[in-house]
RNA sequence: GCGGACGUGGCGGAAUUGGCAGACGCGUUAGCCUUAGGAGCUAAUGGAGAAAUCCGUGGGGGUUCAACUCCCUCCGUCCGCACCA
């Protein structure tokens, strides 16, 4: 760094202060401009931000500044997803109260955000762990409770022994805890749920409205909801006036059902095996399978095992008696926990049938090669022709599926149904650092919701929060002991807290009236500002947070609280920043902190490099050398401003053209796909051209225009430097109050164009011709071109093709 | 197993509708400037070749005057879901 290099240390704080002073990011509710809500996923206040986080905020800041210049009334708020385990774990380890550490981290992170030059309307800051926020999280719980969408039930749940808490299905990844990566086990407990399954179909259908979401995220949500259409069939029990119902998506294979299987958790098992001679063996087997808990079932492909119950059921379409088994490969959570097994046409059933010598019967034949049940080595799961299926024989199995379903519905032995993979959202957490669930248990009245006027249910501050499998709040007597809101008798409070995803499912609404004491948000204001125009965050929230937010929004819509039923119109998921081949994390020790980088090169350099590193939706490897490149470029631009144009020279139409081409390219790159990397490279090209033009001598007007364009086009990326240079160019006011430039179409059209000449598909010559040359003249020129004639020689021209202003293709 | 994305120099990555492959940057090499350079400037930089030219976008095949781009097929990488009936 020499004395001539770009003095960011003086410049950056100056402009940060200036933006605060003029309230650049403070949204004016009375502005007549069109609204633009630019939202970034609010961060968890961990100890410090790294450059990976920065990518999110920098992208958002570029969008906000760009949209401002495009004439929108931009809202970019910021807040803190401040409840959650890490703060509590730190408290257990270091003895610092989660509130203290969270608020301290918030202060630190706010400084980091400022240092990056990212601007927010801080007057709208929300912090989810503060009572004026979680009061309304609790209020939302009450609304869902009123609507019957929040309920309590005993359930086998995912239990993380290390975090000592329950996890939602969404938080179990391959049988492991999403947070600490330990094996999850099963535990039966009374838990609170939100009935998200009631919205499964709408959450699925409305994905089609989200055209501006990444396809990947929509597919992930679709798979997660997991709708499947099929038929529910009742199989009467032999010797009893009862039936077992099962669900199948392959009703066309019903004639090939040679046995039925139950999940070990099936509630009817005890009754079914009453009096069976090997009852104890069966129970022992059931017990064994149950112990193969969620975790091991998910991680390891375990050997299929089963046991015969001694009972039989009747296949209702052909009255055939088939044996009833219990097996470890049937899941209670999906369908009815009972499956009609068709070994010939289902791989799992096939393997099981082979192992236990159960009959295999082909009912769909391969049209190309006849199947043989004795010799087949796997199930045939493709399309085919119906055989051994009574009146349905000969049909195409697709058609048969419909015909059989019709037949069963008519005969009342089965019914078309839809099943979802989505489970209800388990929101209870046996931890301290979360919003208390506003429920009171009274000896007389039972489960009673807290009155709205008594909210918030304050989280007590003095609590022993070392975990012991129960909510730490259970120890806080003053908290637990209360009176019943209905009968005033002695009562006790619910001691579980809510999943932090409840907090984050509605924060984007609170930004519109963060200080409102009377309601969570104001109807008219949120209707005006929502849906969010641009949401930016990590793809890791593709399912959890985004699905929950969509659900809560739909609930609000049904409650008449809002007029929109999707919260986020456009979603952008930025890629991770990788260092040494891995995601940055403190434990891996590969964290790149922005603090030293900003101190060494300034925020603009770090911003520029972060944006230039690659397409923002893709993961990118951080390279310290690349930062130097960004620094060099900024200095190159800086020198351009500081040094006068020495050799004032001739008119330069090329520079003017390049200027306008760059305006076009940068504008489209930002607007279209957020391709900041190519936008920046286009500006680099323009800067290179300015230098070249200066060397060759350029007129002051073209140079000035190019320079101004460079500064404006750079402004969303390197705002501090842009402001400073704008001032040096003798302009008043903030550059961000300026309208984004539009390009001059005429200037882009060149006087002369380069025409590529291909002969038999190879480039053989390049010639320059007037922009508006006629086709005849062009042909004339091409055929008389020296290079072209040497290639053509005496051969006849078979084809002569012209792509206007681009190329000529000749076939010999 | 199912679903999706992708495969381009030493590296990150460019390439509107098929139309000059490798923009821009990093790195490397040579030179200039400088007391010095981890600053700046100039030039070179996919491979082979003295050159004309030829070969090059994971492999093979196809469509086309023309293919990184479209079609078929194989291989590989990444991601999501996964005993879902």
Short mmCIF file of N, CA, C and O in Angstrom, two decimals, chain A residues 526-628:
data_model
loop_
_atom_site.label_atom_id
_atom_site.label_comp_id
_atom_site.label_asym_id
_atom_site.label_seq_id
_atom_site.Cartn_x
_atom_site.Cartn_y
_atom_site.Cartn_z
N UNK A 526 -49.13 -4.42 6.28
CA UNK A 526 -48.53 -5.64 5.72
C UNK A 526 -49.17 -5.98 4.38
O UNK A 526 -48.49 -6.48 3.48
N UNK A 527 -50.43 -5.68 4.22
CA UNK A 527 -51.04 -5.93 2.91
C UNK A 527 -50.39 -5.10 1.82
O UNK A 527 -50.29 -5.51 0.68
N UNK A 528 -49.97 -3.90 2.21
CA UNK A 528 -49.31 -3.05 1.23
C UNK A 528 -47.90 -3.57 0.89
O UNK A 528 -47.49 -3.53 -0.25
N UNK A 529 -47.22 -4.05 1.92
CA UNK A 529 -45.79 -4.37 1.73
C UNK A 529 -45.48 -5.82 1.39
O UNK A 529 -44.39 -6.14 0.91
N UNK A 530 -46.40 -6.69 1.66
CA UNK A 530 -46.15 -8.10 1.39
C UNK A 530 -46.90 -8.52 0.12
O UNK A 530 -47.87 -7.87 -0.25
N UNK A 531 -46.54 -9.56 -0.55
CA UNK A 531 -45.40 -10.42 -0.23
C UNK A 531 -44.06 -9.73 -0.44
O UNK A 531 -43.97 -8.74 -1.16
N UNK A 532 -43.07 -10.30 0.20
CA UNK A 532 -41.69 -9.83 0.08
C UNK A 532 -41.29 -9.93 -1.40
O UNK A 532 -41.52 -10.96 -2.03
N UNK A 533 -40.73 -8.85 -1.94
CA UNK A 533 -40.38 -8.86 -3.36
C UNK A 533 -39.16 -9.72 -3.64
O UNK A 533 -39.07 -10.38 -4.65
N UNK A 534 -38.22 -9.65 -2.73
CA UNK A 534 -37.02 -10.45 -2.92
C UNK A 534 -36.54 -10.97 -1.58
O UNK A 534 -36.22 -10.19 -0.69
N UNK A 535 -36.49 -12.28 -1.45
CA UNK A 535 -36.00 -12.90 -0.22
C UNK A 535 -34.66 -13.54 -0.57
O UNK A 535 -34.54 -14.20 -1.61
N UNK A 536 -33.68 -13.34 0.28
CA UNK A 536 -32.34 -13.84 0.00
C UNK A 536 -31.82 -14.61 1.20
O UNK A 536 -31.87 -14.11 2.33
N UNK A 537 -31.36 -15.83 0.96
CA UNK A 537 -30.82 -16.60 2.08
C UNK A 537 -30.20 -17.89 1.61
O UNK A 537 -30.09 -18.14 0.42
N UNK A 538 -29.81 -18.70 2.56
CA UNK A 538 -29.13 -19.94 2.25
C UNK A 538 -30.11 -21.06 1.90
O UNK A 538 -31.22 -21.08 2.40
N UNK A 539 -29.64 -21.96 1.06
CA UNK A 539 -30.50 -23.05 0.60
C UNK A 539 -30.79 -24.04 1.73
O UNK A 539 -31.71 -24.84 1.66
N UNK A 540 -30.00 -23.95 2.81
CA UNK A 540 -30.23 -24.87 3.93
C UNK A 540 -31.60 -24.66 4.57
O UNK A 540 -32.09 -25.49 5.32
N UNK A 541 -32.26 -23.55 4.25
CA UNK A 541 -33.60 -23.31 4.78
C UNK A 541 -34.69 -23.66 3.79
O UNK A 541 -35.84 -23.29 3.97
N UNK A 542 -34.30 -24.39 2.72
CA UNK A 542 -35.25 -24.69 1.64
C UNK A 542 -36.50 -25.40 2.14
O UNK A 542 -37.57 -25.22 1.60
N UNK A 543 -36.36 -26.21 3.15
CA UNK A 543 -37.54 -26.91 3.65
C UNK A 543 -38.03 -26.26 4.93
O UNK A 543 -39.08 -25.65 4.95
N UNK A 544 -37.25 -26.37 5.99
CA UNK A 544 -37.71 -25.93 7.31
C UNK A 544 -38.36 -24.56 7.33
O UNK A 544 -39.58 -24.43 7.35
N UNK A 545 -37.55 -23.55 7.30
CA UNK A 545 -38.03 -22.19 7.51
C UNK A 545 -39.02 -21.77 6.44
O UNK A 545 -40.04 -21.14 6.74
N UNK A 546 -38.74 -22.09 5.20
CA UNK A 546 -39.62 -21.62 4.13
C UNK A 546 -40.97 -22.32 4.14
O UNK A 546 -42.00 -21.70 3.85
N UNK A 547 -40.99 -23.57 4.50
CA UNK A 547 -42.27 -24.28 4.57
C UNK A 547 -43.09 -23.78 5.76
O UNK A 547 -44.29 -23.52 5.63
N UNK A 548 -42.44 -23.59 6.89
CA UNK A 548 -43.14 -23.10 8.07
C UNK A 548 -43.71 -21.70 7.84
O UNK A 548 -44.83 -21.40 8.23
N UNK A 549 -42.91 -20.84 7.21
CA UNK A 549 -43.37 -19.47 6.96
C UNK A 549 -44.58 -19.48 6.01
O UNK A 549 -45.52 -18.72 6.19
N UNK A 550 -44.51 -20.33 5.02
CA UNK A 550 -45.64 -20.42 4.09
C UNK A 550 -46.88 -20.90 4.83
O UNK A 550 -47.98 -20.40 4.61
N UNK A 551 -46.70 -21.86 5.70
CA UNK A 551 -47.81 -22.40 6.48
C UNK A 551 -48.44 -21.32 7.36
O UNK A 551 -49.65 -21.09 7.33
N UNK A 552 -47.60 -20.62 8.12
CA UNK A 552 -48.12 -19.59 9.04
C UNK A 552 -48.83 -18.49 8.24
O UNK A 552 -49.89 -18.01 8.65
N UNK A 553 -48.28 -18.12 7.10
CA UNK A 553 -48.93 -17.09 6.27
C UNK A 553 -50.32 -17.56 5.84
O UNK A 553 -51.28 -16.78 5.86
N UNK A 554 -50.42 -18.82 5.48
CA UNK A 554 -51.73 -19.34 5.06
C UNK A 554 -52.72 -19.37 6.23
O UNK A 554 -53.91 -19.11 6.05
N UNK A 555 -52.21 -19.67 7.41
CA UNK A 555 -53.07 -19.64 8.58
C UNK A 555 -53.56 -18.20 8.80
O UNK A 555 -54.76 -17.97 9.02
N UNK A 556 -52.67 -17.23 8.71
CA UNK A 556 -53.06 -15.83 8.88
C UNK A 556 -54.09 -15.43 7.83
O UNK A 556 -55.04 -14.69 8.11
N UNK A 557 -53.89 -15.92 6.64
CA UNK A 557 -54.82 -15.63 5.54
C UNK A 557 -56.20 -16.18 5.89
O UNK A 557 -57.22 -15.48 5.76
N UNK A 558 -56.25 -17.40 6.38
CA UNK A 558 -57.53 -18.01 6.75
C UNK A 558 -58.17 -17.30 7.93
O UNK A 558 -59.39 -17.28 8.05
N UNK A 559 -57.35 -16.75 8.80
CA UNK A 559 -57.88 -16.04 9.96
C UNK A 559 -58.31 -14.63 9.58
O UNK A 559 -58.80 -13.87 10.41
N UNK A 560 -58.10 -14.28 8.32
CA UNK A 560 -58.48 -12.95 7.86
C UNK A 560 -57.53 -11.86 8.35
O UNK A 560 -57.88 -10.69 8.36
N UNK A 561 -56.31 -12.26 8.75
CA UNK A 561 -55.37 -11.27 9.26
C UNK A 561 -54.58 -10.60 8.15
O UNK A 561 -54.07 -9.51 8.31
N UNK A 562 -54.46 -11.29 7.03
CA UNK A 562 -53.73 -10.75 5.88
C UNK A 562 -54.47 -11.13 4.59
O UNK A 562 -55.26 -12.07 4.58
N UNK A 563 -54.17 -10.42 3.52
CA UNK A 563 -54.85 -10.68 2.25
C UNK A 563 -54.00 -11.46 1.25
O UNK A 563 -54.36 -11.55 0.09
N UNK A 564 -52.83 -11.92 1.68
CA UNK A 564 -51.97 -12.65 0.76
C UNK A 564 -51.74 -14.02 1.38
O UNK A 564 -51.80 -14.16 2.60
N UNK A 565 -51.51 -15.04 0.55
CA UNK A 565 -51.34 -16.37 1.13
C UNK A 565 -49.98 -17.00 0.84
O UNK A 565 -49.77 -18.17 1.10
N UNK A 566 -49.09 -16.21 0.26
CA UNK A 566 -47.70 -16.65 0.13
C UNK A 566 -46.83 -15.47 0.58
O UNK A 566 -47.03 -14.35 0.13
N UNK A 567 -45.85 -15.73 1.45
CA UNK A 567 -45.08 -14.61 1.99
C UNK A 567 -43.96 -14.09 1.08
O UNK A 567 -43.63 -12.92 1.14
N UNK A 568 -43.37 -14.97 0.26
CA UNK A 568 -42.16 -14.57 -0.47
C UNK A 568 -42.35 -14.77 -1.97
O UNK A 568 -42.40 -15.89 -2.45
N UNK A 569 -42.41 -13.66 -2.67
CA UNK A 569 -42.68 -13.73 -4.09
C UNK A 569 -41.48 -14.29 -4.87
O UNK A 569 -41.63 -15.15 -5.71
N UNK A 570 -40.32 -13.75 -4.57
CA UNK A 570 -39.13 -14.16 -5.29
C UNK A 570 -38.08 -14.59 -4.28
O UNK A 570 -37.88 -13.92 -3.27
N UNK A 571 -37.48 -15.72 -4.55
CA UNK A 571 -36.50 -16.25 -3.61
C UNK A 571 -35.17 -16.44 -4.31
O UNK A 571 -35.12 -16.93 -5.43
N UNK A 572 -34.13 -16.03 -3.63
CA UNK A 572 -32.79 -16.29 -4.16
C UNK A 572 -31.99 -17.02 -3.09
O UNK A 572 -31.90 -16.55 -1.96
N UNK A 573 -31.43 -18.19 -3.46
CA UNK A 573 -30.63 -18.92 -2.48
C UNK A 573 -29.18 -18.86 -2.91
O UNK A 573 -28.82 -19.36 -3.97
N UNK A 574 -28.38 -18.19 -2.13
CA UNK A 574 -26.98 -18.03 -2.49
C UNK A 574 -26.19 -19.24 -2.05
O UNK A 574 -26.55 -19.93 -1.11
N UNK A 575 -25.11 -19.51 -2.79
CA UNK A 575 -24.26 -20.65 -2.47
C UNK A 575 -23.36 -20.35 -1.27
O UNK A 575 -23.19 -19.20 -0.87
N UNK A 576 -22.80 -21.41 -0.75
CA UNK A 576 -21.91 -21.25 0.40
C UNK A 576 -20.53 -20.81 -0.05
O UNK A 576 -20.15 -21.03 -1.19
N UNK A 577 -19.81 -20.20 0.89
CA UNK A 577 -18.41 -19.96 0.61
C UNK A 577 -17.60 -21.02 1.33
O UNK A 577 -17.78 -21.28 2.52
N UNK A 578 -16.76 -21.67 0.53
CA UNK A 578 -15.99 -22.81 1.00
C UNK A 578 -14.56 -22.34 1.22
O UNK A 578 -14.07 -21.49 0.50
N UNK A 579 -13.92 -22.91 2.23
CA UNK A 579 -12.49 -22.63 2.40
C UNK A 579 -11.80 -23.96 2.66
O UNK A 579 -12.25 -24.73 3.51
N UNK A 580 -10.74 -24.22 1.92
CA UNK A 580 -10.01 -25.48 2.00
C UNK A 580 -10.97 -26.66 1.85
O UNK A 580 -10.89 -27.64 2.59
N UNK A 581 -11.89 -26.53 0.92
CA UNK A 581 -12.78 -27.64 0.59
C UNK A 581 -13.92 -27.90 1.54
O UNK A 581 -14.65 -28.86 1.39
N UNK A 582 -14.09 -27.04 2.54
CA UNK A 582 -15.17 -27.30 3.50
C UNK A 582 -15.90 -26.01 3.86
O UNK A 582 -15.37 -24.91 3.73
N UNK A 583 -17.12 -26.19 4.29
CA UNK A 583 -17.92 -25.07 4.78
C UNK A 583 -17.20 -24.43 5.96
O UNK A 583 -16.61 -25.12 6.79
N UNK A 584 -17.23 -23.11 6.01
CA UNK A 584 -16.53 -22.45 7.11
C UNK A 584 -17.18 -22.75 8.44
O UNK A 584 -18.39 -22.61 8.59
N UNK A 585 -16.38 -23.18 9.38
CA UNK A 585 -16.91 -23.35 10.73
C UNK A 585 -15.77 -23.25 11.73
O UNK A 585 -14.62 -23.55 11.42
N UNK A 586 -16.14 -22.80 12.89
CA UNK A 586 -15.14 -22.59 13.93
C UNK A 586 -14.41 -23.90 14.25
O UNK A 586 -13.20 -23.93 14.41
N UNK A 587 -15.21 -25.01 14.29
CA UNK A 587 -14.60 -26.28 14.68
C UNK A 587 -13.57 -26.73 13.63
O UNK A 587 -12.58 -27.37 13.99
N UNK A 588 -13.80 -26.42 12.36
CA UNK A 588 -12.83 -26.82 11.34
C UNK A 588 -11.67 -25.84 11.25
O UNK A 588 -10.67 -26.12 10.59
N UNK A 589 -11.83 -24.69 11.89
CA UNK A 589 -10.75 -23.72 11.91
C UNK A 589 -10.45 -23.10 10.56
O UNK A 589 -9.34 -22.67 10.29
N UNK A 590 -11.45 -23.06 9.67
CA UNK A 590 -11.21 -22.49 8.35
C UNK A 590 -12.04 -21.22 8.12
O UNK A 590 -12.41 -20.92 7.01
N UNK A 591 -12.35 -20.54 9.20
CA UNK A 591 -13.17 -19.34 9.10
C UNK A 591 -12.34 -18.17 8.60
O UNK A 591 -11.23 -17.94 9.08
N UNK A 592 -12.85 -17.47 7.59
CA UNK A 592 -12.20 -16.25 7.15
C UNK A 592 -13.00 -15.09 7.74
O UNK A 592 -14.17 -14.91 7.41
N UNK A 593 -12.38 -14.34 8.62
CA UNK A 593 -13.07 -13.24 9.26
C UNK A 593 -12.98 -11.99 8.38
O UNK A 593 -11.94 -11.70 7.81
N UNK A 594 -14.06 -11.26 8.28
CA UNK A 594 -14.03 -10.05 7.47
C UNK A 594 -13.23 -8.93 8.13
O UNK A 594 -12.76 -8.03 7.45
N UNK A 595 -13.06 -9.01 9.45
CA UNK A 595 -12.49 -7.88 10.19
C UNK A 595 -11.10 -7.49 9.70
O UNK A 595 -10.84 -6.34 9.38
N UNK A 596 -10.19 -8.50 9.63
CA UNK A 596 -8.82 -8.17 9.20
C UNK A 596 -8.78 -7.75 7.73
O UNK A 596 -8.02 -6.86 7.35
N UNK A 597 -9.61 -8.45 6.94
CA UNK A 597 -9.63 -8.12 5.51
C UNK A 597 -10.09 -6.69 5.29
O UNK A 597 -9.52 -5.96 4.48
N UNK A 598 -11.12 -6.29 6.03
CA UNK A 598 -11.62 -4.93 5.88
C UNK A 598 -10.57 -3.93 6.36
O UNK A 598 -10.34 -2.88 5.76
N UNK A 599 -9.87 -4.31 7.43
CA UNK A 599 -8.83 -3.41 7.93
C UNK A 599 -7.70 -3.26 6.92
O UNK A 599 -7.11 -2.18 6.79
N UNK A 600 -7.42 -4.32 6.17
CA UNK A 600 -6.30 -4.28 5.25
C UNK A 600 -6.65 -3.68 3.89
O UNK A 600 -5.86 -2.94 3.31
N UNK A 601 -7.82 -4.05 3.40
CA UNK A 601 -8.18 -3.63 2.04
C UNK A 601 -9.42 -2.73 1.97
O UNK A 601 -9.71 -2.18 0.91
N UNK A 602 -10.17 -2.67 3.05
CA UNK A 602 -11.40 -1.90 3.02
C UNK A 602 -12.59 -2.75 2.64
O UNK A 602 -12.45 -3.81 2.02
N UNK A 603 -13.77 -2.25 3.01
CA UNK A 603 -15.00 -3.00 2.79
C UNK A 603 -15.30 -3.17 1.31
O UNK A 603 -15.74 -4.23 0.86
N UNK A 604 -15.03 -2.15 0.52
CA UNK A 604 -15.37 -2.23 -0.89
C UNK A 604 -14.62 -3.35 -1.60
O UNK A 604 -15.17 -4.05 -2.43
N UNK A 605 -13.34 -3.51 -1.25
CA UNK A 605 -12.56 -4.59 -1.85
C UNK A 605 -13.16 -5.95 -1.48
O UNK A 605 -13.32 -6.81 -2.34
N UNK A 606 -13.50 -6.11 -0.21
CA UNK A 606 -14.07 -7.38 0.24
C UNK A 606 -15.41 -7.63 -0.45
O UNK A 606 -15.71 -8.73 -0.90
N UNK A 607 -16.21 -6.58 -0.56
CA UNK A 607 -17.50 -6.69 -1.26
C UNK A 607 -17.27 -7.09 -2.71
O UNK A 607 -17.91 -8.00 -3.22
N UNK A 608 -16.38 -6.38 -3.36
CA UNK A 608 -16.17 -6.62 -4.78
C UNK A 608 -15.70 -8.06 -5.02
O UNK A 608 -16.20 -8.75 -5.90
N UNK A 609 -14.75 -8.50 -4.19
CA UNK A 609 -14.27 -9.87 -4.38
C UNK A 609 -15.38 -10.89 -4.10
O UNK A 609 -15.55 -11.85 -4.85
N UNK A 610 -16.13 -10.67 -3.05
CA UNK A 610 -17.21 -11.60 -2.70
C UNK A 610 -18.22 -11.73 -3.85
O UNK A 610 -18.75 -12.81 -4.10
N UNK A 611 -18.45 -10.63 -4.54
CA UNK A 611 -19.41 -10.66 -5.63
C UNK A 611 -18.80 -11.21 -6.92
O UNK A 611 -19.49 -11.75 -7.77
N UNK A 612 -17.49 -11.05 -7.03
CA UNK A 612 -16.80 -11.45 -8.26
C UNK A 612 -16.41 -12.93 -8.24
O UNK A 612 -16.12 -13.52 -9.27
N UNK A 613 -16.49 -13.53 -7.08
CA UNK A 613 -15.95 -14.88 -6.86
C UNK A 613 -16.60 -15.94 -7.76
O UNK A 613 -15.98 -16.93 -8.11
N UNK A 614 -17.84 -15.73 -8.16
CA UNK A 614 -18.52 -16.70 -9.01
C UNK A 614 -20.00 -16.40 -9.04
O UNK A 614 -20.44 -15.45 -8.39
N UNK A 615 -20.78 -17.17 -9.79
CA UNK A 615 -22.23 -16.93 -9.80
C UNK A 615 -22.77 -17.10 -8.38
O UNK A 615 -22.44 -18.09 -7.73
N UNK A 616 -23.53 -16.15 -7.89
CA UNK A 616 -23.88 -16.14 -6.46
C UNK A 616 -24.73 -17.32 -5.99
O UNK A 616 -24.76 -17.60 -4.81
N UNK A 617 -25.37 -18.02 -6.92
CA UNK A 617 -26.19 -19.14 -6.46
C UNK A 617 -25.35 -20.41 -6.27
O UNK A 617 -25.81 -21.39 -5.72
N UNK A 618 -24.08 -20.34 -6.71
CA UNK A 618 -23.23 -21.52 -6.60
C UNK A 618 -22.26 -21.39 -5.44
O UNK A 618 -21.86 -20.30 -5.07
N UNK A 619 -21.83 -22.54 -4.92
CA UNK A 619 -20.79 -22.53 -3.90
C UNK A 619 -19.51 -22.01 -4.53
O UNK A 619 -19.29 -22.17 -5.72
N UNK A 620 -18.67 -21.39 -3.71
CA UNK A 620 -17.43 -20.84 -4.24
C UNK A 620 -16.32 -21.00 -3.22
O UNK A 620 -16.54 -20.94 -2.02
N UNK A 621 -15.13 -21.23 -3.73
CA UNK A 621 -13.97 -21.39 -2.86
C UNK A 621 -13.33 -20.03 -2.62
O UNK A 621 -13.03 -19.29 -3.58
N UNK A 622 -13.13 -19.68 -1.38
CA UNK A 622 -12.52 -18.41 -1.04
C UNK A 622 -11.02 -18.46 -1.34
O UNK A 622 -10.35 -19.44 -1.01
N UNK A 623 -10.52 -17.43 -1.99
CA UNK A 623 -9.11 -17.40 -2.38
C UNK A 623 -8.55 -16.02 -2.01
O UNK A 623 -8.95 -15.01 -2.57
N UNK A 624 -7.63 -16.02 -1.08
CA UNK A 624 -7.10 -14.74 -0.58
C UNK A 624 -6.44 -13.91 -1.68
O UNK A 624 -6.45 -12.69 -1.64
N UNK A 625 -5.88 -14.61 -2.67
CA UNK A 625 -5.24 -13.89 -3.79
C UNK A 625 -6.27 -13.09 -4.58
O UNK A 625 -5.96 -12.04 -5.13
N UNK A 626 -7.46 -13.69 -4.67
CA UNK A 626 -8.52 -13.03 -5.42
C UNK A 626 -8.86 -11.68 -4.83
O UNK A 626 -9.20 -10.73 -5.54
N UNK A 627 -8.72 -11.58 -3.50
CA UNK A 627 -9.00 -10.31 -2.84
C UNK A 627 -8.01 -9.25 -3.33
O UNK A 627 -8.39 -8.10 -3.58
N UNK A 628 -6.78 -9.68 -3.51
CA UNK A 628 -5.76 -8.75 -4.02
C UNK A 628 -6.14 -8.22 -5.38
O UNK A 628 -5.91 -7.06 -5.71
#
